[in-house]
PDB file of C-alpha atoms in Angstrom:
ATOM      1  CA  GLY A   1     -12.147 -18.175   1.167  1.00 76.00           C
ATOM      2  CA  VAL A   2      -9.013 -17.349   3.109  1.00 89.00           C
ATOM      3  CA  ALA A   3      -6.001 -15.334   1.932  1.00 91.00           C
ATOM      4  CA  LYS A   4      -2.825 -17.295   2.560  1.00 89.00           C
ATOM      5  CA  VAL A   5      -0.131 -14.671   3.031  1.00 90.00           C
ATOM      6  CA  LYS A   6       3.271 -16.320   2.679  1.00 85.00           C
ATOM      7  CA  SER A   7       6.669 -14.934   3.594  1.00 79.00           C
ATOM      8  CA  SER A   8       7.524 -13.811   0.058  1.00 79.00           C
ATOM      9  CA  GLY A   9       5.605 -13.075  -3.113  1.00 70.00           C
ATOM     10  CA  GLN A  10       3.131 -10.464  -4.238  1.00 72.00           C
ATOM     11  CA  ASP A  11       1.155  -7.788  -2.436  1.00 84.00           C
ATOM     12  CA  ASP A  12      -2.517  -7.158  -3.132  1.00 90.00           C
ATOM     13  CA  TYR A  13      -5.102  -4.501  -2.351  1.00 92.00           C
ATOM     14  CA  ALA A  14      -8.767  -3.654  -2.768  1.00 93.00           C
ATOM     15  CA  ALA A  15      -9.753  -0.051  -3.353  1.00 94.00           C
ATOM     16  CA  PHE A  16     -12.644   1.317  -1.335  1.00 92.00           C
ATOM     17  CA  THR A  17     -15.700   2.311  -3.380  1.00 89.00           C
ATOM     18  CA  ALA A  18     -14.673   5.899  -2.642  1.00 88.00           C
ATOM     19  CA  PRO A  19     -11.805   7.292  -0.535  1.00 90.00           C
ATOM     20  CA  PHE A  20     -12.912   8.682   2.792  1.00 86.00           C
ATOM     21  CA  SER A  21     -11.674  11.671   4.701  1.00 90.00           C
ATOM     22  CA  THR A  22      -9.679  11.369   7.914  1.00 90.00           C
ATOM     23  CA  ALA A  23     -10.773  14.832   9.054  1.00 86.00           C
ATOM     24  CA  ALA A  24     -13.050  13.544  11.844  1.00 81.00           C
ATOM     25  CA  GLY A  25     -14.316  10.356  13.421  1.00 90.00           C
ATOM     26  CA  TYR A  26     -12.492   7.060  13.264  1.00 94.00           C
ATOM     27  CA  ILE A  27     -11.981   3.954  11.189  1.00 95.00           C
ATOM     28  CA  THR A  28     -12.128   0.351  12.349  1.00 96.00           C
ATOM     29  CA  THR A  29     -10.358  -2.552  10.700  1.00 97.00           C
ATOM     30  CA  SER A  30     -11.323  -6.084  11.716  1.00 97.00           C
ATOM     31  CA  LEU A  31      -9.811  -9.345  10.535  1.00 97.00           C
ATOM     32  CA  ASP A  32      -9.428 -12.973  11.517  1.00 98.00           C
ATOM     33  CA  ILE A  33      -5.847 -14.249  11.525  1.00 98.00           C
ATOM     34  CA  ASN A  34      -4.092 -17.564  12.054  1.00 98.00           C
ATOM     35  CA  LEU A  35      -0.283 -17.470  11.998  1.00 97.00           C
ATOM     36  CA  SER A  36       1.692 -20.633  11.322  1.00 96.00           C
ATOM     37  CA  ALA A  37       5.207 -19.124  11.229  1.00 95.00           C
ATOM     38  CA  VAL A  38       6.869 -15.904  12.426  1.00 96.00           C
ATOM     39  CA  GLN A  39      10.362 -14.436  12.341  1.00 95.00           C
ATOM     40  CA  ALA A  40      12.365 -12.832  15.145  1.00 95.00           C
ATOM     41  CA  THR A  41      12.583  -9.409  13.496  1.00 92.00           C
ATOM     42  CA  GLY A  42       8.947  -9.355  12.452  1.00 94.00           C
ATOM     43  CA  ASP A  43       7.200  -7.553   9.637  1.00 94.00           C
ATOM     44  CA  TYR A  44       3.782  -6.187   8.740  1.00 94.00           C
ATOM     45  CA  PHE A  45       1.229  -8.153   6.747  1.00 95.00           C
ATOM     46  CA  ALA A  46      -1.832  -5.859   6.562  1.00 96.00           C
ATOM     47  CA  HIS A  47      -2.233  -2.101   6.178  1.00 96.00           C
ATOM     48  CA  LEU A  48      -4.335   0.721   4.735  1.00 97.00           C
ATOM     49  CA  SER A  49      -3.152   3.023   1.967  1.00 96.00           C
ATOM     50  CA  ASN A  50      -3.752   6.235   0.087  1.00 94.00           C
ATOM     51  CA  PRO A  51      -4.040   6.402  -2.856  1.00 93.00           C
ATOM     52  CA  ALA A  52      -5.185   2.905  -3.841  1.00 94.00           C
ATOM     53  CA  GLY A  53      -2.383   1.055  -5.585  1.00 91.00           C
ATOM     54  CA  THR A  54       0.403   3.146  -4.063  1.00 90.00           C
ATOM     55  CA  THR A  55       3.741   1.493  -3.416  1.00 88.00           C
ATOM     56  CA  THR A  56       4.845   3.940  -0.724  1.00 88.00           C
ATOM     57  CA  SER A  57       2.040   5.389   1.435  1.00 89.00           C
ATOM     58  CA  PHE A  58       1.150   2.592   3.875  1.00 94.00           C
ATOM     59  CA  TYR A  59      -0.655   3.314   7.153  1.00 96.00           C
ATOM     60  CA  GLN A  60      -1.851   1.354  10.188  1.00 97.00           C
ATOM     61  CA  ARG A  61       0.673  -1.424   9.588  1.00 97.00           C
ATOM     62  CA  LEU A  62      -0.153  -4.644  11.474  1.00 98.00           C
ATOM     63  CA  PHE A  63       3.018  -6.558  12.430  1.00 97.00           C
ATOM     64  CA  ALA A  64       3.844  -9.974  13.882  1.00 97.00           C
ATOM     65  CA  ARG A  65       7.132 -11.241  15.353  1.00 97.00           C
ATOM     66  CA  SER A  66       8.193 -14.358  17.210  1.00 97.00           C
ATOM     67  CA  ALA A  67       8.217 -14.273  21.008  1.00 96.00           C
ATOM     68  CA  GLY A  68       9.367 -17.713  22.074  1.00 89.00           C
ATOM     69  CA  PRO A  69       8.611 -21.262  21.014  1.00 92.00           C
ATOM     70  CA  ASN A  70       5.340 -21.359  19.064  1.00 96.00           C
ATOM     71  CA  GLN A  71       4.348 -17.864  20.212  1.00 98.00           C
ATOM     72  CA  PHE A  72       4.214 -14.390  18.722  1.00 98.00           C
ATOM     73  CA  GLN A  73       3.353 -10.749  19.418  1.00 98.00           C
ATOM     74  CA  LEU A  74       1.356  -8.341  17.302  1.00 98.00           C
ATOM     75  CA  GLY A  75       2.599  -4.806  16.709  1.00 98.00           C
ATOM     76  CA  LEU A  76       1.253  -1.617  15.158  1.00 98.00           C
ATOM     77  CA  LEU A  77       2.938   1.248  13.315  1.00 97.00           C
ATOM     78  CA  ASP A  78       1.332   4.419  11.918  1.00 95.00           C
ATOM     79  CA  PRO A  79       3.516   4.763   8.752  1.00 92.00           C
ATOM     80  CA  SER A  80       7.236   4.341   8.404  1.00 82.00           C
ATOM     81  CA  GLY A  81       9.552   7.331   8.285  1.00 81.00           C
ATOM     82  CA  THR A  82      11.470   9.616  10.612  1.00 85.00           C
ATOM     83  CA  GLY A  83      10.574   9.004  14.242  1.00 87.00           C
ATOM     84  CA  SER A  84       8.401   5.945  13.562  1.00 92.00           C
ATOM     85  CA  ALA A  85       8.373   3.251  16.209  1.00 94.00           C
ATOM     86  CA  THR A  86       6.322   0.059  16.289  1.00 96.00           C
ATOM     87  CA  THR A  87       4.315  -0.565  19.463  1.00 97.00           C
ATOM     88  CA  TRP A  88       4.309  -4.252  20.438  1.00 98.00           C
ATOM     89  CA  GLY A  89       1.704  -5.961  22.583  1.00 98.00           C
ATOM     90  CA  THR A  90       2.986  -7.697  25.716  1.00 96.00           C
ATOM     91  CA  THR A  91       0.544 -10.622  25.666  1.00 97.00           C
ATOM     92  CA  LEU A  92       1.979 -13.639  23.863  1.00 98.00           C
ATOM     93  CA  LEU A  93      -0.257 -15.316  21.294  1.00 98.00           C
ATOM     94  CA  ASN A  94      -0.004 -18.911  20.044  1.00 98.00           C
ATOM     95  CA  LEU A  95       0.846 -20.062  16.545  1.00 98.00           C
ATOM     96  CA  ASN A  96      -1.743 -22.169  14.698  1.00 98.00           C
ATOM     97  CA  THR A  97      -4.546 -20.561  16.715  1.00 98.00           C
ATOM     98  CA  PRO A  98      -7.270 -18.371  15.176  1.00 98.00           C
ATOM     99  CA  TYR A  99      -7.625 -14.828  16.564  1.00 98.00           C
ATOM    100  CA  HIS A 100     -10.052 -12.005  15.797  1.00 98.00           C
ATOM    101  CA  VAL A 101      -8.256  -8.630  15.674  1.00 98.00           C
ATOM    102  CA  ASP A 102      -9.875  -5.170  15.758  1.00 98.00           C
ATOM    103  CA  ILE A 103      -7.986  -1.919  15.178  1.00 98.00           C
ATOM    104  CA  ARG A 104      -9.575   1.463  15.872  1.00 98.00           C
ATOM    105  CA  TRP A 105      -7.795   4.473  14.350  1.00 97.00           C
ATOM    106  CA  ASN A 106      -9.002   7.687  16.024  1.00 96.00           C
ATOM    107  CA  PHE A 107      -8.635  10.787  13.857  1.00 94.00           C
ATOM    108  CA  VAL A 108      -7.738  13.536  16.333  1.00 91.00           C
ATOM    109  CA  THR A 109      -8.646  17.017  15.109  1.00 85.00           C
ATOM    110  CA  GLY A 110      -6.802  20.214  15.985  1.00 78.00           C
ATOM    111  CA  GLY A 111      -3.312  19.400  14.833  1.00 76.00           C
ATOM    112  CA  SER A 112      -1.161  16.911  13.032  1.00 84.00           C
ATOM    113  CA  ASN A 113       0.774  13.877  14.183  1.00 91.00           C
ATOM    114  CA  ASN A 114      -1.631  13.223  17.058  1.00 93.00           C
ATOM    115  CA  ASP A 115      -3.907  10.358  15.911  1.00 95.00           C
ATOM    116  CA  THR A 116      -4.215   7.308  18.173  1.00 96.00           C
ATOM    117  CA  PHE A 117      -4.843   3.595  17.660  1.00 98.00           C
ATOM    118  CA  ALA A 118      -6.265   0.829  19.851  1.00 98.00           C
ATOM    119  CA  LEU A 119      -5.818  -2.829  18.948  1.00 98.00           C
ATOM    120  CA  SER A 120      -7.812  -5.616  20.577  1.00 98.00           C
ATOM    121  CA  VAL A 121      -7.538  -9.380  20.226  1.00 98.00           C
ATOM    122  CA  GLY A 122     -10.626 -11.490  20.826  1.00 98.00           C
ATOM    123  CA  GLY A 123     -12.419  -8.433  22.213  1.00 97.00           C
ATOM    124  CA  SER A 124      -9.748  -7.754  24.872  1.00 98.00           C
ATOM    125  CA  PRO A 125      -7.458  -4.694  24.750  1.00 98.00           C
ATOM    126  CA  TYR A 126      -4.037  -5.697  23.422  1.00 98.00           C
ATOM    127  CA  LEU A 127      -2.118  -2.475  22.729  1.00 98.00           C
ATOM    128  CA  THR A 128      -2.494   1.258  22.209  1.00 98.00           C
ATOM    129  CA  HIS A 129      -0.363   3.286  19.849  1.00 98.00           C
ATOM    130  CA  ALA A 130       0.098   7.031  19.396  1.00 96.00           C
ATOM    131  CA  TRP A 131       1.276   8.543  16.109  1.00 95.00           C
ATOM    132  CA  THR A 132       5.098   8.428  16.174  1.00 93.00           C
ATOM    133  CA  SER A 133       6.134   9.404  12.655  1.00 94.00           C
ATOM    134  CA  ALA A 134       7.220  12.869  11.561  1.00 92.00           C
ATOM    135  CA  THR A 135       5.137  12.136   8.451  1.00 91.00           C
ATOM    136  CA  PRO A 136       1.703  13.794   8.835  1.00 91.00           C
ATOM    137  CA  GLU A 137      -1.483  11.750   8.891  1.00 93.00           C
ATOM    138  CA  PRO A 138      -3.119  11.207   5.502  1.00 93.00           C
ATOM    139  CA  THR A 139      -6.101  13.351   4.559  1.00 92.00           C
ATOM    140  CA  ALA A 140      -7.896  10.320   3.109  1.00 94.00           C
ATOM    141  CA  LEU A 141      -7.702   6.524   3.002  1.00 95.00           C
ATOM    142  CA  ALA A 142      -8.438   4.618  -0.197  1.00 95.00           C
ATOM    143  CA  ALA A 143      -7.650   0.878   0.103  1.00 96.00           C
ATOM    144  CA  GLY A 144      -7.114  -2.170   2.286  1.00 95.00           C
ATOM    145  CA  ASN A 145      -3.931  -4.150   1.643  1.00 95.00           C
ATOM    146  CA  LEU A 146      -2.213  -7.459   2.327  1.00 95.00           C
ATOM    147  CA  ARG A 147       1.571  -7.681   2.116  1.00 91.00           C
ATOM    148  CA  GLN A 148       3.946 -10.573   1.654  1.00 87.00           C
ATOM    149  CA  GLY A 149       7.359  -9.485   2.878  1.00 86.00           C
ATOM    150  CA  SER A 150      10.736 -11.182   2.739  1.00 88.00           C
ATOM    151  CA  SER A 151      11.326 -14.688   4.070  1.00 86.00           C
ATOM    152  CA  ALA A 152      13.775 -13.286   6.644  1.00 90.00           C
ATOM    153  CA  THR A 153      11.164 -11.107   8.394  1.00 92.00           C
ATOM    154  CA  ALA A 154       7.586 -11.843   7.276  1.00 92.00           C
ATOM    155  CA  PRO A 155       5.043 -14.095   8.999  1.00 94.00           C
ATOM    156  CA  THR A 156       3.043 -16.828   7.306  1.00 94.00           C
ATOM    157  CA  VAL A 157      -0.586 -16.011   8.048  1.00 96.00           C
ATOM    158  CA  ASP A 158      -4.099 -16.887   6.935  1.00 96.00           C
ATOM    159  CA  VAL A 159      -6.343 -13.793   6.792  1.00 96.00           C
ATOM    160  CA  ASP A 160     -10.134 -13.882   6.576  1.00 96.00           C
ATOM    161  CA  ASN A 161     -13.112 -11.585   7.142  1.00 95.00           C
ATOM    162  CA  LEU A 162     -11.271  -8.302   6.594  1.00 94.00           C
ATOM    163  CA  VAL A 163     -13.745  -5.469   7.240  1.00 94.00           C
ATOM    164  CA  VAL A 164     -13.001  -1.729   7.135  1.00 94.00           C
ATOM    165  CA  ASN A 165     -15.633   0.659   8.518  1.00 91.00           C
ATOM    166  CA  ALA A 166     -15.488   4.467   8.674  1.00 87.00           C
ATOM    167  CA  ILE A 167     -17.325   6.541  11.302  1.00 82.00           C
ATOM    168  CA  PRO A 168     -18.865   8.914  10.431  1.00 71.00           C
ATOM    169  CA  GLU A 169     -19.807   6.971   7.346  1.00 59.00           C
ATOM    170  CA  PRO A 170     -19.326   8.667   4.000  1.00 53.00           C
ATOM    171  CA  THR A 171     -22.650   9.318   2.303  1.00 44.00           C
ATOM    172  CA  THR A 172     -21.783   7.019  -0.588  1.00 36.00           C
ATOM    173  CA  LEU A 173     -20.410   4.164   1.480  1.00 38.00           C
ATOM    174  CA  ALA A 174     -21.690   2.662   4.703  1.00 35.00           C
ATOM    175  CA  MET A 175     -19.378  -0.317   5.146  1.00 36.00           C
ATOM    176  CA  LEU A 176     -16.820  -2.309   3.220  1.00 37.00           C
ATOM    177  CA  ALA A 177     -16.493  -6.025   3.750  1.00 37.00           C
ATOM    178  CA  PHE A 178     -13.714  -7.967   2.157  1.00 40.00           C
ATOM    179  CA  GLY A 179     -14.197 -11.703   1.636  1.00 38.00           C
ATOM    180  CA  LEU A 180     -10.717 -12.904   0.856  1.00 36.00           C
ATOM    181  CA  VAL A 181     -10.127 -15.693  -1.623  1.00 33.00           C
ATOM    182  CA  GLY A 182      -6.466 -16.584  -2.113  1.00 33.00           C
ATOM    183  CA  LEU A 183      -4.721 -13.263  -2.609  1.00 33.00           C
ATOM    184  CA  PHE A 184      -7.634 -11.662  -4.394  1.00 36.00           C
ATOM    185  CA  PHE A 185     -10.364  -9.627  -2.787  1.00 37.00           C
ATOM    186  CA  ARG A 186     -14.098  -9.817  -3.304  1.00 34.00           C
ATOM    187  CA  VAL A 187     -15.636  -6.500  -2.273  1.00 33.00           C
ATOM    188  CA  ASN A 188     -19.106  -6.475  -0.753  1.00 32.00           C
ATOM    189  CA  ARG A 189     -20.996  -3.427   0.367  1.00 32.00           C
ATOM    190  CA  ARG A 190     -23.270  -3.577   3.388  1.00 34.00           C
ATOM    191  CA  LEU A 191     -25.415  -0.615   4.302  1.00 32.00           C
ATOM    192  CA  GLY A 192     -25.432   0.136   8.024  1.00 35.00           C
TER     193      GLY A 192
END
């Protein structure tokens, strides 16, 4: 099962079994993507949220934009808001080619607006991003999300094998694995 995220339509999410704190440790998000179309402006197609089902609090936004004939770049944004700026990777990726993407969100203690992110593609470093928004980091994360934006900005992308893992692991949840079927999520729990 693969989620086919088009350039317009509905958004969907899967709530974690229990929200987890961002007070310490880090979270990893892994997914397989295959983009068939991108737009010059670009838009995000996957993110985390708190609370589950929110329509405003989106974090770790994964973007794609066109970068020449049949090529694109991935970008990352903490949340939107005052001061927010998307960091774009410099390596060009090819349309109609499968890629495995990993994002590590490091929760930095001792202050606010200081978390960092590292995105890799196929196991190779692709970009790093530091918190840019004036909006403080969330105290918890509660869901994984897919987003279909507008036809003027959004990519067309197949998403599969979406996995979100928190370290340290909450006592009630070791790992979440999302097997995506269409735009609906099947939630599996794996103990690690």
